Short mmCIF file of C-alpha atoms in Angstrom, two decimals:
data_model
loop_
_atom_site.label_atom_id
_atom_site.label_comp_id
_atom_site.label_asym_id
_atom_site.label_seq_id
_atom_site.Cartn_x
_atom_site.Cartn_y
_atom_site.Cartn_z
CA UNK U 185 35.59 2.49 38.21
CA UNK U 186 37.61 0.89 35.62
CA UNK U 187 40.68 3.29 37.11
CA UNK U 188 40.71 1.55 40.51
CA UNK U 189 41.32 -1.95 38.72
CA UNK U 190 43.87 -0.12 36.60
CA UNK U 191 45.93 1.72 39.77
CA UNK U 192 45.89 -0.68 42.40
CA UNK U 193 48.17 1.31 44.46
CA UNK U 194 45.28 3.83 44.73
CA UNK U 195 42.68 0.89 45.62
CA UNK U 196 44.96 -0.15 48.46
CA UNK U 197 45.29 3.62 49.48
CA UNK U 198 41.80 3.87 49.68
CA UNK U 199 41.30 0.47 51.43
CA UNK U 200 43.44 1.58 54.14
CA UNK U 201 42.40 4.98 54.62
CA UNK U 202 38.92 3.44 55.42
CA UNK U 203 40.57 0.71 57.14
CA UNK U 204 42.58 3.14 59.48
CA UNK U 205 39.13 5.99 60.13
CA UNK U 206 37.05 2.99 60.60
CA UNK U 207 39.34 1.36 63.07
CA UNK U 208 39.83 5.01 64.87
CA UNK U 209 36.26 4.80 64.95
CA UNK U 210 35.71 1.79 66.61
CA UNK U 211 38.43 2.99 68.79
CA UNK U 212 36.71 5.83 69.93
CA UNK U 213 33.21 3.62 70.11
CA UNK U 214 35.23 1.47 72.87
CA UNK U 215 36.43 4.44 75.13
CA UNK U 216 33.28 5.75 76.49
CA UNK U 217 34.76 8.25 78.54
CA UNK U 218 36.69 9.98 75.62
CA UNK U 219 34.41 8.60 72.53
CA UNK U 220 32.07 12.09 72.32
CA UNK U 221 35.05 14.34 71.94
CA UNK U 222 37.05 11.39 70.31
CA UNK U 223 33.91 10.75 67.82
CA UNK U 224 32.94 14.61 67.41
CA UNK U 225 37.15 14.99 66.34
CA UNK U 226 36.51 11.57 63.93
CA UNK U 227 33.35 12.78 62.05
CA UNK U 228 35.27 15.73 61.20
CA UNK U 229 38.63 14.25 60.02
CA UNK U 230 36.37 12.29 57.66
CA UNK U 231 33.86 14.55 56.98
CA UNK U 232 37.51 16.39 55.56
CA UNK U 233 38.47 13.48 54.07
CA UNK U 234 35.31 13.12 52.31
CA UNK U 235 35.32 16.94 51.00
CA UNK U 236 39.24 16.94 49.57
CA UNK U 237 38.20 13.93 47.52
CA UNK U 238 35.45 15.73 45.98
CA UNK U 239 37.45 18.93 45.62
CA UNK U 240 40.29 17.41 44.13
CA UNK U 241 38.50 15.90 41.13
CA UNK U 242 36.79 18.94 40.52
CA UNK U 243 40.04 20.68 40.58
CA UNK U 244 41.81 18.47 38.64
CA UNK U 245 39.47 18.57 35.78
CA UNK U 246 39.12 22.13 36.29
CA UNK U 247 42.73 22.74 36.70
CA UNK U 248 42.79 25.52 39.09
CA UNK U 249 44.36 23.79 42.14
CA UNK U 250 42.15 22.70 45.19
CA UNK U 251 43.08 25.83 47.14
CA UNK U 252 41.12 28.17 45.67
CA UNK U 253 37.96 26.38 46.63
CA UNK U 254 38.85 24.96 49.98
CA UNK U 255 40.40 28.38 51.12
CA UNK U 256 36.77 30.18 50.64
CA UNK U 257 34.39 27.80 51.69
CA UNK U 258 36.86 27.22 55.36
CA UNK U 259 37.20 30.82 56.26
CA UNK U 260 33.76 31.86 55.21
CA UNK U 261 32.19 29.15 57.58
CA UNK U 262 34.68 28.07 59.95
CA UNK U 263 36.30 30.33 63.08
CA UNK U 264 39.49 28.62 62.18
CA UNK U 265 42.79 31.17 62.73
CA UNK U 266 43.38 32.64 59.04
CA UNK U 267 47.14 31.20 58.73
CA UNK U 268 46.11 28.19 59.70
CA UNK U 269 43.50 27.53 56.42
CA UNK U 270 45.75 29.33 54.22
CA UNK U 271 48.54 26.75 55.02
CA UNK U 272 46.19 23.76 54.98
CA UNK U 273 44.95 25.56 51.92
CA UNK U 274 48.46 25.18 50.15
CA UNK U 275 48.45 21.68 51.02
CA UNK U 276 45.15 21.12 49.18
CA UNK U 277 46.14 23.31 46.19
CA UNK U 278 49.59 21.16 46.04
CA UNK U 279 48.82 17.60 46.65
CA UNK U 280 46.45 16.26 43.71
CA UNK U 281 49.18 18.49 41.40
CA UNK U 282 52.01 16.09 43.28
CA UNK U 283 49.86 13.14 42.05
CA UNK U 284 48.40 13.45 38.89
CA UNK U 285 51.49 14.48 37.18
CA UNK U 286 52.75 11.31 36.54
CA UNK U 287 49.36 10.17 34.74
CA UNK U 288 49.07 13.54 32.83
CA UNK U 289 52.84 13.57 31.85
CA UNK U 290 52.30 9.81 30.39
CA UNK U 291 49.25 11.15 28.58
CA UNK U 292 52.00 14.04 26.84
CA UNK U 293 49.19 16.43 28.19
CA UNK U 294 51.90 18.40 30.28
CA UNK U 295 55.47 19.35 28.83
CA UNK U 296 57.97 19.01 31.41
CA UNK U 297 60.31 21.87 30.09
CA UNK U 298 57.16 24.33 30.25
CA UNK U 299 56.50 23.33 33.63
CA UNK U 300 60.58 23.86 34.55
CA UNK U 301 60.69 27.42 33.04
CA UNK U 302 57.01 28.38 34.76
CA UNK U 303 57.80 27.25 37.67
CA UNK U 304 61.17 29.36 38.28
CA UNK U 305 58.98 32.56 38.25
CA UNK U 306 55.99 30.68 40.78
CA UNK U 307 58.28 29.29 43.44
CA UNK U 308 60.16 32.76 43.65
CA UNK U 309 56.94 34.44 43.98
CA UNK U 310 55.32 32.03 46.07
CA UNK U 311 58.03 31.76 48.29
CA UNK U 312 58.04 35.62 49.08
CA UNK U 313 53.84 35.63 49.65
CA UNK U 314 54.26 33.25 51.90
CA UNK U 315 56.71 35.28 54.00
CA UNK U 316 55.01 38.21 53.34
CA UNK U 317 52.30 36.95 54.57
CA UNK U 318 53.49 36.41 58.42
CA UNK U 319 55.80 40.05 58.00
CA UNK U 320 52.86 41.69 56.71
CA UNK U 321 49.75 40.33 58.76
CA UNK U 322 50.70 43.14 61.56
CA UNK U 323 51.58 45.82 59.08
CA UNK U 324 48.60 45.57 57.12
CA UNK U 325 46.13 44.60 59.44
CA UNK U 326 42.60 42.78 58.75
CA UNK U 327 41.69 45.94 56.14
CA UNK U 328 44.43 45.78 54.32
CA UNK U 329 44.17 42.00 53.89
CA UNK U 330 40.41 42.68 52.90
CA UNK U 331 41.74 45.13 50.33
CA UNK U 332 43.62 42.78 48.15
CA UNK U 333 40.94 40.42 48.21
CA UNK U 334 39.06 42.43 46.81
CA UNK U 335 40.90 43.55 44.02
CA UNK U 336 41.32 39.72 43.60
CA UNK U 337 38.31 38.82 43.28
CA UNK U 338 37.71 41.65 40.94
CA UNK U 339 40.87 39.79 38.60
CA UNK U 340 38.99 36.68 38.82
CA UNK U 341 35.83 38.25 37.41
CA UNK U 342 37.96 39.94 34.90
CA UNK U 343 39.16 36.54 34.14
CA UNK U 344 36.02 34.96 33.83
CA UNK U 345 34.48 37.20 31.64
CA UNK U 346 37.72 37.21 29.35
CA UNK U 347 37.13 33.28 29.49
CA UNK U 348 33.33 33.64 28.34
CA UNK U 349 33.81 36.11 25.64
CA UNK U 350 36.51 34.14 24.24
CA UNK U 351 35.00 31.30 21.93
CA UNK U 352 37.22 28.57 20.67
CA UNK U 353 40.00 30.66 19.77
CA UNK U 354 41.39 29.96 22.94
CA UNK U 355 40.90 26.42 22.84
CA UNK U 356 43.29 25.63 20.36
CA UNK U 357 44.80 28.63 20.21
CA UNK U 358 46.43 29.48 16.63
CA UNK U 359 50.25 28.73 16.53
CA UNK U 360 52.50 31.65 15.76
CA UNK U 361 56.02 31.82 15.29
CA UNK U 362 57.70 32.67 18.78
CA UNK U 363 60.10 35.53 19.67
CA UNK U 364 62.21 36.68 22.33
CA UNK U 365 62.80 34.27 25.21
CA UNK U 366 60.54 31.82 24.15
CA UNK U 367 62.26 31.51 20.63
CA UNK U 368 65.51 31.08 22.20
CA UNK U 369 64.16 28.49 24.37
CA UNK U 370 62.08 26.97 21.13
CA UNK U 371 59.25 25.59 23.07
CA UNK U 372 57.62 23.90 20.25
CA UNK U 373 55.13 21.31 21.37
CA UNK U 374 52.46 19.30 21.13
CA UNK U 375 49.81 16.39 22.61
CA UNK U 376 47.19 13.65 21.61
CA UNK U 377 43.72 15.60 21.27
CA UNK U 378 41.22 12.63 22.10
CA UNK U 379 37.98 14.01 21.18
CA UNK U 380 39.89 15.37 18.07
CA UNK U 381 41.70 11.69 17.59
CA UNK U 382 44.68 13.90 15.78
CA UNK U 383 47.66 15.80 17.27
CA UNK U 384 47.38 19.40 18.43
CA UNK U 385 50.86 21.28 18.15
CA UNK U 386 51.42 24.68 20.03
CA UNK U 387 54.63 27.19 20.12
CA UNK U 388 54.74 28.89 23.32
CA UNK U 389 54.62 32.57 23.20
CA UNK U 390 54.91 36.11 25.08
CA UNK U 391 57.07 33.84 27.57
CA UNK U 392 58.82 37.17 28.95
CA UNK U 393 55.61 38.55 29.94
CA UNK U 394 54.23 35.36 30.82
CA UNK U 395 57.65 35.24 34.04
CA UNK U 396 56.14 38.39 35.24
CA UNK U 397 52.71 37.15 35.72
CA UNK U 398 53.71 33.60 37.39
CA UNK U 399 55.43 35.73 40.22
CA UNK U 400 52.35 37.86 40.87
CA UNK U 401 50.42 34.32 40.85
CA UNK U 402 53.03 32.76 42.98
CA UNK U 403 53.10 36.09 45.14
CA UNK U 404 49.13 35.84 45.58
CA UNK U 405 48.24 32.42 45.69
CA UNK U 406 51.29 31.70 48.62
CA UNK U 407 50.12 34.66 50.43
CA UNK U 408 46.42 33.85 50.67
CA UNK U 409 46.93 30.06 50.63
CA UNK U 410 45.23 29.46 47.37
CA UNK U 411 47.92 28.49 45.78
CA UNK U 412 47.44 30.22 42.07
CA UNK U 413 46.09 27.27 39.13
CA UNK U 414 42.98 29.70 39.23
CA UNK U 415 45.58 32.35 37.02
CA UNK U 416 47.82 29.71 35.72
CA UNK U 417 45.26 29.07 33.33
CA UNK U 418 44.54 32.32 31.79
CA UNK U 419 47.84 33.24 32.04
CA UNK U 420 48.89 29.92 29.95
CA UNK U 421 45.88 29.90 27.49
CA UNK U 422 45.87 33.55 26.66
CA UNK U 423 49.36 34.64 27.63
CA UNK U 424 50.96 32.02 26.32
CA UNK U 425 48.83 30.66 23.49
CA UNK U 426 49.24 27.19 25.17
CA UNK U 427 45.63 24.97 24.36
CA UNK U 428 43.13 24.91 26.77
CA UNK U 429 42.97 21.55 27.79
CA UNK U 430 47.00 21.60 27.94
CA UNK U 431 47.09 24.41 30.29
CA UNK U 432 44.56 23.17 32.66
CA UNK U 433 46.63 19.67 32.68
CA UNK U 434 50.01 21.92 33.02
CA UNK U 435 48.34 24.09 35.88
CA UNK U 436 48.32 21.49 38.06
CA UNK U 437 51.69 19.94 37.68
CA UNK U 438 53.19 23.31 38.01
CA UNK U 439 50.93 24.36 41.08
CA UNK U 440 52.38 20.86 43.05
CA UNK U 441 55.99 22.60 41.84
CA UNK U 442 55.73 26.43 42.37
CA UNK U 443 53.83 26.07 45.94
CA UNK U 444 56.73 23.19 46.91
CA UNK U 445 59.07 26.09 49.19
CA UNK U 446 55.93 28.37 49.58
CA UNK U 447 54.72 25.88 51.85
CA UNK U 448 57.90 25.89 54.37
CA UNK U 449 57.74 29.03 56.26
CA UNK U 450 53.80 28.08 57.14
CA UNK U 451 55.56 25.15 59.07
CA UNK U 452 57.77 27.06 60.93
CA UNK U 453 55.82 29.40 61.94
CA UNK U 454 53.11 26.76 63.25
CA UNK U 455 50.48 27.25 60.85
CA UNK U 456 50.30 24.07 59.44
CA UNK U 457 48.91 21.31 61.77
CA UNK U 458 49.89 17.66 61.02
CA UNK U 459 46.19 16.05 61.98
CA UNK U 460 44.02 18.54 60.60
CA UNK U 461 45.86 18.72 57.40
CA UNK U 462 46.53 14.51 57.19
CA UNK U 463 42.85 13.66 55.62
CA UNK U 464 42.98 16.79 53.60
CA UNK U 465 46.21 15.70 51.61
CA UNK U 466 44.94 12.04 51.54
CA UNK U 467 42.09 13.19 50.04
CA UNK U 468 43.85 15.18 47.22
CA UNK U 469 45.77 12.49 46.72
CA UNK U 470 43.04 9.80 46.08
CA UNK U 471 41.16 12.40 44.01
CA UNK U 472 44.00 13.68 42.17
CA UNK U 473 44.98 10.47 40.57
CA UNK U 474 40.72 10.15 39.59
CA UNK U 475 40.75 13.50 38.51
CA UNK U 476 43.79 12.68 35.89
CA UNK U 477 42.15 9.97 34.99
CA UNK U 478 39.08 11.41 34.03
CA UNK U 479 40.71 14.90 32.17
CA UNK U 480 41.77 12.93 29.32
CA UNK U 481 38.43 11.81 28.38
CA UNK U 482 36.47 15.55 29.42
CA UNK U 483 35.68 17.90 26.23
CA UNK U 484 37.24 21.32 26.22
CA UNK U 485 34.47 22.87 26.34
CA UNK U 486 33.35 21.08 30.13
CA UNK U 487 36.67 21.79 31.07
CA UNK U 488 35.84 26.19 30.38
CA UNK U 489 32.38 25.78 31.65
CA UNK U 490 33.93 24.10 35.04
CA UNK U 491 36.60 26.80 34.82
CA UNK U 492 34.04 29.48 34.34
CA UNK U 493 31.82 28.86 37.03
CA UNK U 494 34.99 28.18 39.59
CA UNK U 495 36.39 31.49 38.86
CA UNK U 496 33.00 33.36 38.95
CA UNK U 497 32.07 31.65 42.46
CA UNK U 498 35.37 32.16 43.97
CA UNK U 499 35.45 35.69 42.66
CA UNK U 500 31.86 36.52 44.28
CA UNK U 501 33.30 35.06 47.82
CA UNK U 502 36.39 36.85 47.52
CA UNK U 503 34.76 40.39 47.02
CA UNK U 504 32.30 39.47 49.38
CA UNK U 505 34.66 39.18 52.37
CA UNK U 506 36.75 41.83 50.80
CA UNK U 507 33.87 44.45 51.29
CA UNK U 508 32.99 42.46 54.64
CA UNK U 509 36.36 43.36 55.81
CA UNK U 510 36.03 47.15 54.93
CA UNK U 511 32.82 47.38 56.81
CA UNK U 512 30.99 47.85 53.48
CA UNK U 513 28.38 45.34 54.01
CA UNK U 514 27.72 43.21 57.51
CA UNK I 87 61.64 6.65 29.27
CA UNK I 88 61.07 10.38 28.75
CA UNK I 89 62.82 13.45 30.76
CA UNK I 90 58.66 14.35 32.03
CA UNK I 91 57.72 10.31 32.72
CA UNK I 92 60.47 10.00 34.61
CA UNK I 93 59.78 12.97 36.66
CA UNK I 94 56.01 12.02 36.75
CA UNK I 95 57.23 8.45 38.11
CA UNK I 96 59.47 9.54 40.92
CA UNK I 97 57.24 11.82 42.45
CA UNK I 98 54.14 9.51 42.01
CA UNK I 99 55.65 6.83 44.11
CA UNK I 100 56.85 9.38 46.73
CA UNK I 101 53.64 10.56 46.72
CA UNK I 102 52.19 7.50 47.51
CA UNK I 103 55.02 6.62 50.24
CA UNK I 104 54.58 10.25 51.87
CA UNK I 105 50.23 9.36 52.30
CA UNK I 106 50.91 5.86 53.69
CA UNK I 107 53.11 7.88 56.50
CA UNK I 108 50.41 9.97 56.78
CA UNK I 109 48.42 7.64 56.99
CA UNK I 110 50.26 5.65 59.92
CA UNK I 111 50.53 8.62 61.78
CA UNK I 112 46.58 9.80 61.40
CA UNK I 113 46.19 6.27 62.96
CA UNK I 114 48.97 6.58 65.83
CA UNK I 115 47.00 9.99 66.20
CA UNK I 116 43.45 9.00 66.34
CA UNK I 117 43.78 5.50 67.87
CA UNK I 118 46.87 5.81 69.95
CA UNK I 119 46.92 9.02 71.03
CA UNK I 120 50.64 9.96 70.27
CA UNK I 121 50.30 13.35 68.98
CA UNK I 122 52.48 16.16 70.06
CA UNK I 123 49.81 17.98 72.00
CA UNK I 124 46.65 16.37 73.59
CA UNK I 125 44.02 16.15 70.24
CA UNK I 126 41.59 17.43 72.06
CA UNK I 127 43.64 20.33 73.31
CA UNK I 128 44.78 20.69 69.89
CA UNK I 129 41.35 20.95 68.02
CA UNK I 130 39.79 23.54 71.20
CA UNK I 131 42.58 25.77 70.15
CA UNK I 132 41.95 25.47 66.11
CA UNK I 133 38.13 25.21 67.18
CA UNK I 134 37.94 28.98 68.97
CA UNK I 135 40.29 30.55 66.09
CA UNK I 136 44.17 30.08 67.92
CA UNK I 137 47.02 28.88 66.33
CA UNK I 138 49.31 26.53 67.91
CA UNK I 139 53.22 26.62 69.22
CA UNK I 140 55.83 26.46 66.29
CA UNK I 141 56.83 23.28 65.16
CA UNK I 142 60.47 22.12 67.12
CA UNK I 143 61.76 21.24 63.40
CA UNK I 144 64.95 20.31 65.11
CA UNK I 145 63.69 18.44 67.99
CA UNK I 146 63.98 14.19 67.47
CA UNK I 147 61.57 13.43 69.99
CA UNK I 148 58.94 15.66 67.75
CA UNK I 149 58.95 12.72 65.02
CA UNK I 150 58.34 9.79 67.12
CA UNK I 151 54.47 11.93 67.44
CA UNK I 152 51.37 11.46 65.70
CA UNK I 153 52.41 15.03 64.50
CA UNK I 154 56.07 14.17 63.50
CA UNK I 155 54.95 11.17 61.83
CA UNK I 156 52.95 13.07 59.69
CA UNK I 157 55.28 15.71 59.05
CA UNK I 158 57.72 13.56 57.74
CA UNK I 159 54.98 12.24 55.61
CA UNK I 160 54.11 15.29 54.13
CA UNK I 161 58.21 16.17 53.97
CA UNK I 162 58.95 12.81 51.97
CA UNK I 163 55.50 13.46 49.22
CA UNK I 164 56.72 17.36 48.51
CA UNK I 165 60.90 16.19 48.85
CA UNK I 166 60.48 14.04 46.25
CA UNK I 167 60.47 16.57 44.14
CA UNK I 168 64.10 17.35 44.51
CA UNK I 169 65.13 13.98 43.03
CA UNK I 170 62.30 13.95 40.47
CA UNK I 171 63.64 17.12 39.27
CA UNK I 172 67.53 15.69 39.18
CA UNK I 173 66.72 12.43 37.79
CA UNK I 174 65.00 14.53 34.73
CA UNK I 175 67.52 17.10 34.09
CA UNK I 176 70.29 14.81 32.12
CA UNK I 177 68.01 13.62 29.31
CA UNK I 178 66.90 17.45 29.00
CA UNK I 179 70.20 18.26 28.82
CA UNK I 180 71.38 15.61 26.20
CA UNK I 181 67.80 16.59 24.26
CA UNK I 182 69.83 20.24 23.88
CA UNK I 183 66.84 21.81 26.35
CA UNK I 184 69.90 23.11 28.52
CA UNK I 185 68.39 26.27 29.96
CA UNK I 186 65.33 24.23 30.55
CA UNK I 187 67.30 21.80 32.45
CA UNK I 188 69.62 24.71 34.30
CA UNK I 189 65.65 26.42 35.31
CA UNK I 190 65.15 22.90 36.49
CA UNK I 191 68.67 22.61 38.72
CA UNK I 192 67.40 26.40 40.20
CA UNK I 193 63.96 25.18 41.19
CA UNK I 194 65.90 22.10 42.77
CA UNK I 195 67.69 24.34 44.48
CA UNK I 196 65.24 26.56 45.67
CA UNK I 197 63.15 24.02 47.41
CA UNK I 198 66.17 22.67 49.12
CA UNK I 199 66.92 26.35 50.48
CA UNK I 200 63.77 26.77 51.77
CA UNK I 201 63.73 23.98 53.61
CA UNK I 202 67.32 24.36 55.09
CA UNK I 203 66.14 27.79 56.21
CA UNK I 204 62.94 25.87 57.87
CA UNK I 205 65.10 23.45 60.23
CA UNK I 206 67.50 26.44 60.94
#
């Protein structure tokens, strides 16, 4: 808990987010006439509270954005209207991004010009899911919405597997010389390896390619609300040769960037709702700043296993309601 | 300081200024019972799958609500991006990253689009 004593701007935001549910609380204790629906409408803006925290460090570590686990887990067990989770959703996937890039940046973990060129691509892309996604919710309909999760969660497995079956190659992936746009851009970098104690240098490669595949993250992860650090990483570690632990730190900052206008036509339209979202974003921002924290200090290796099992879980409830959709299974 | 810390700094503290507006408008929400529409009337609706009525983005009287509050909240934390992004982009440039820096200027600009496009 050393961090706290470090950041105490995070203690204080802590203190008063307890200090502010526990005076709603006692608020709600003191109005007997309202406290039931008063209390029932507490437990669950901390019960939220409580579960963002949690997410956020995972996804921080991780680095696969928050979204792609909160998404999931609210529309498989909550009646809540679809638009309205994947815009909450974005919020989560954004948020601990927003606030553990300064930490992560200090660290040299993230490159700032890698996250400015990835993020051209991802805001684009994001931007048009997330309009696509009110144009196209009548077109399509609920099947054709269960479709493309399917054949997403079918890319996450592919993922996975790609992630398993890849040793420590990708870990420190070996650096080549670069050519076409990343040569003219010479993206030569490199960070502090801790549990190494030397440097690690990288050249960033394939970066044409690479464009392509941010905008069909973007695209997705703004459409469905999951915002898209579950593909950053792949497409960073074995697109782009960038280190694993580097493109898990990167994912993040560039998530909080590329979802920043995705996140604006959700508004509009009424999707996002101010107190249902507030103890979600507080939480990603208290865990986003103990996430960063704790990612310099996390082996590789934790970091794929975490990765791993994210992408295979996520994958499984993806298909799951994909083939639910279709009237495959009940 | 760095082109990335400097970036990193800017959009930490408006991070932190954006939840403490959340955070006083959760409490004008919860305790007061400003919000926009009744909070129990508002969580019924979420409750049995609805969505609510668009956000008046233009309307004043919207931000003096639990709801506006934390709108403006969540508007200041993702915002400060837009300066974060600008107060990085000379030392890239003087570095010699200029088409870094001119990717940087878009995604600037992008953001700020969007959300003109929102309040119109």
């Amino acid at each position: 808990m050393g961090v706290l004593v470090r950041v105490p701007e995070l203690t204080l935001l802590i203190v008063l987010s307890l200090a502010c549910y526990a005076a709603s609380a006692i608020f709600a204790l003191a109005q007997p006439d309202a406290a039931v629906s008063l209390g029932s409408i507490l437990t669950l803006t901390v019960a939220s509270f409580v579960l963002s925290l949690v997410i956020a460090i995972v996804a921080v570590v991780a680095g696969i954005g928050g979204g792609v686990i909160f998404t999931p887990i609210v529309l498989g067990f909550t009646s809540l209207d679809t638009l309205v989770v994947r815009a909450t959703g974005l919020v989560v996937a954004m948020f601990s991004g927003l606030i553990s890039a300064a930490p992560l940046l200090k660290q040299g973990l993230v490159d700032i010009r890698l996250v400015y060129v990835c993020a051209l691509p991802t805001i684009i892309g994001g931007l048009g899911g997330a309009v696509a996604a009110f144009q196209l919710a009548s077109i399509m309909g609920p099947s054709g919405d269960a479709l493309v999760r399917l054949l997403l969660g079918l890319l996450l497995l592919m993922v996975a597997l790609i992630f398993v079956r890849g040793g420590r190659r990708h870990d420190y992936p070996q650096a080549k010389p670069a050519t076409g746009v990343a040569a003219i851009l010479a993206l030569d970098m490199s960070y502090y390896e801790v549990s190494l104690q030397s440097q690690v240098s990288y050249k960033i490669r394939r970066l044409g390619w690479a464009m392509g595949l941010f905008v069909v993250v973007g695209f997705v992860g703004g459409f469905f609300g999951l915002g898209g650090g579950w593909a950053m990483v792949p497409v960073l570690n074995l697109v782009m040769a960038v280190p694993l632990k580097a493109a898990a730190a990167s994912s993040g900052v560039l998530l909080a960037l590329g979802n920043a206008a995705a996140i604006w036509p959700y508004i509009v339209y009424g999707a996002l709702v101010p107190l249902l979202v507030a103890p979600w974003m507080l939480g990603q921002v208290i865990g986003g700043v103990l996430g960063a924290h704790l990612l310099s200090r996390v082996k590789v290796a934790v970091v794929r296993r975490l990765l791993i099992v994210m992408l295979c879980l996520t994958a499984i409830k993806l298909i799951h309601r994909g083939l639910q959709g279709l009237g495959v299974v009940p | 300081m760095s082109a990335g810390k400097n970036y990193g700094t800017v959009l930490y503290w408006g991070t932190m200024l954006g939840s403490v507006i959340v955070l006083l408008g959760s409490l004008m929400g919860l305790m007061l019972g400003l919000s926009w529409m009744p909070l129990q009337q508002q969580y019924d609706l979420l409750l049995s799958g609805q969505q609510l009525a668009s956000v008046p983005l233009a309307q004043w009287r919207y931000y003096a609500s639990a709801d506006g509050v934390i709108l403006i909240g969540l508007g200041c934390a993702i915002l400060s991006l837009v300066p974060a992004i600008l107060g990085s982009l000379p030392r890239l440039w003087r570095s010699g990253a200029r088409l870094v820096a001119v990717c940087g200027l878009l995604n600037a600009a992008l953001i700020l689009g969007a959300v003109a496009s929102a309040i119109n």
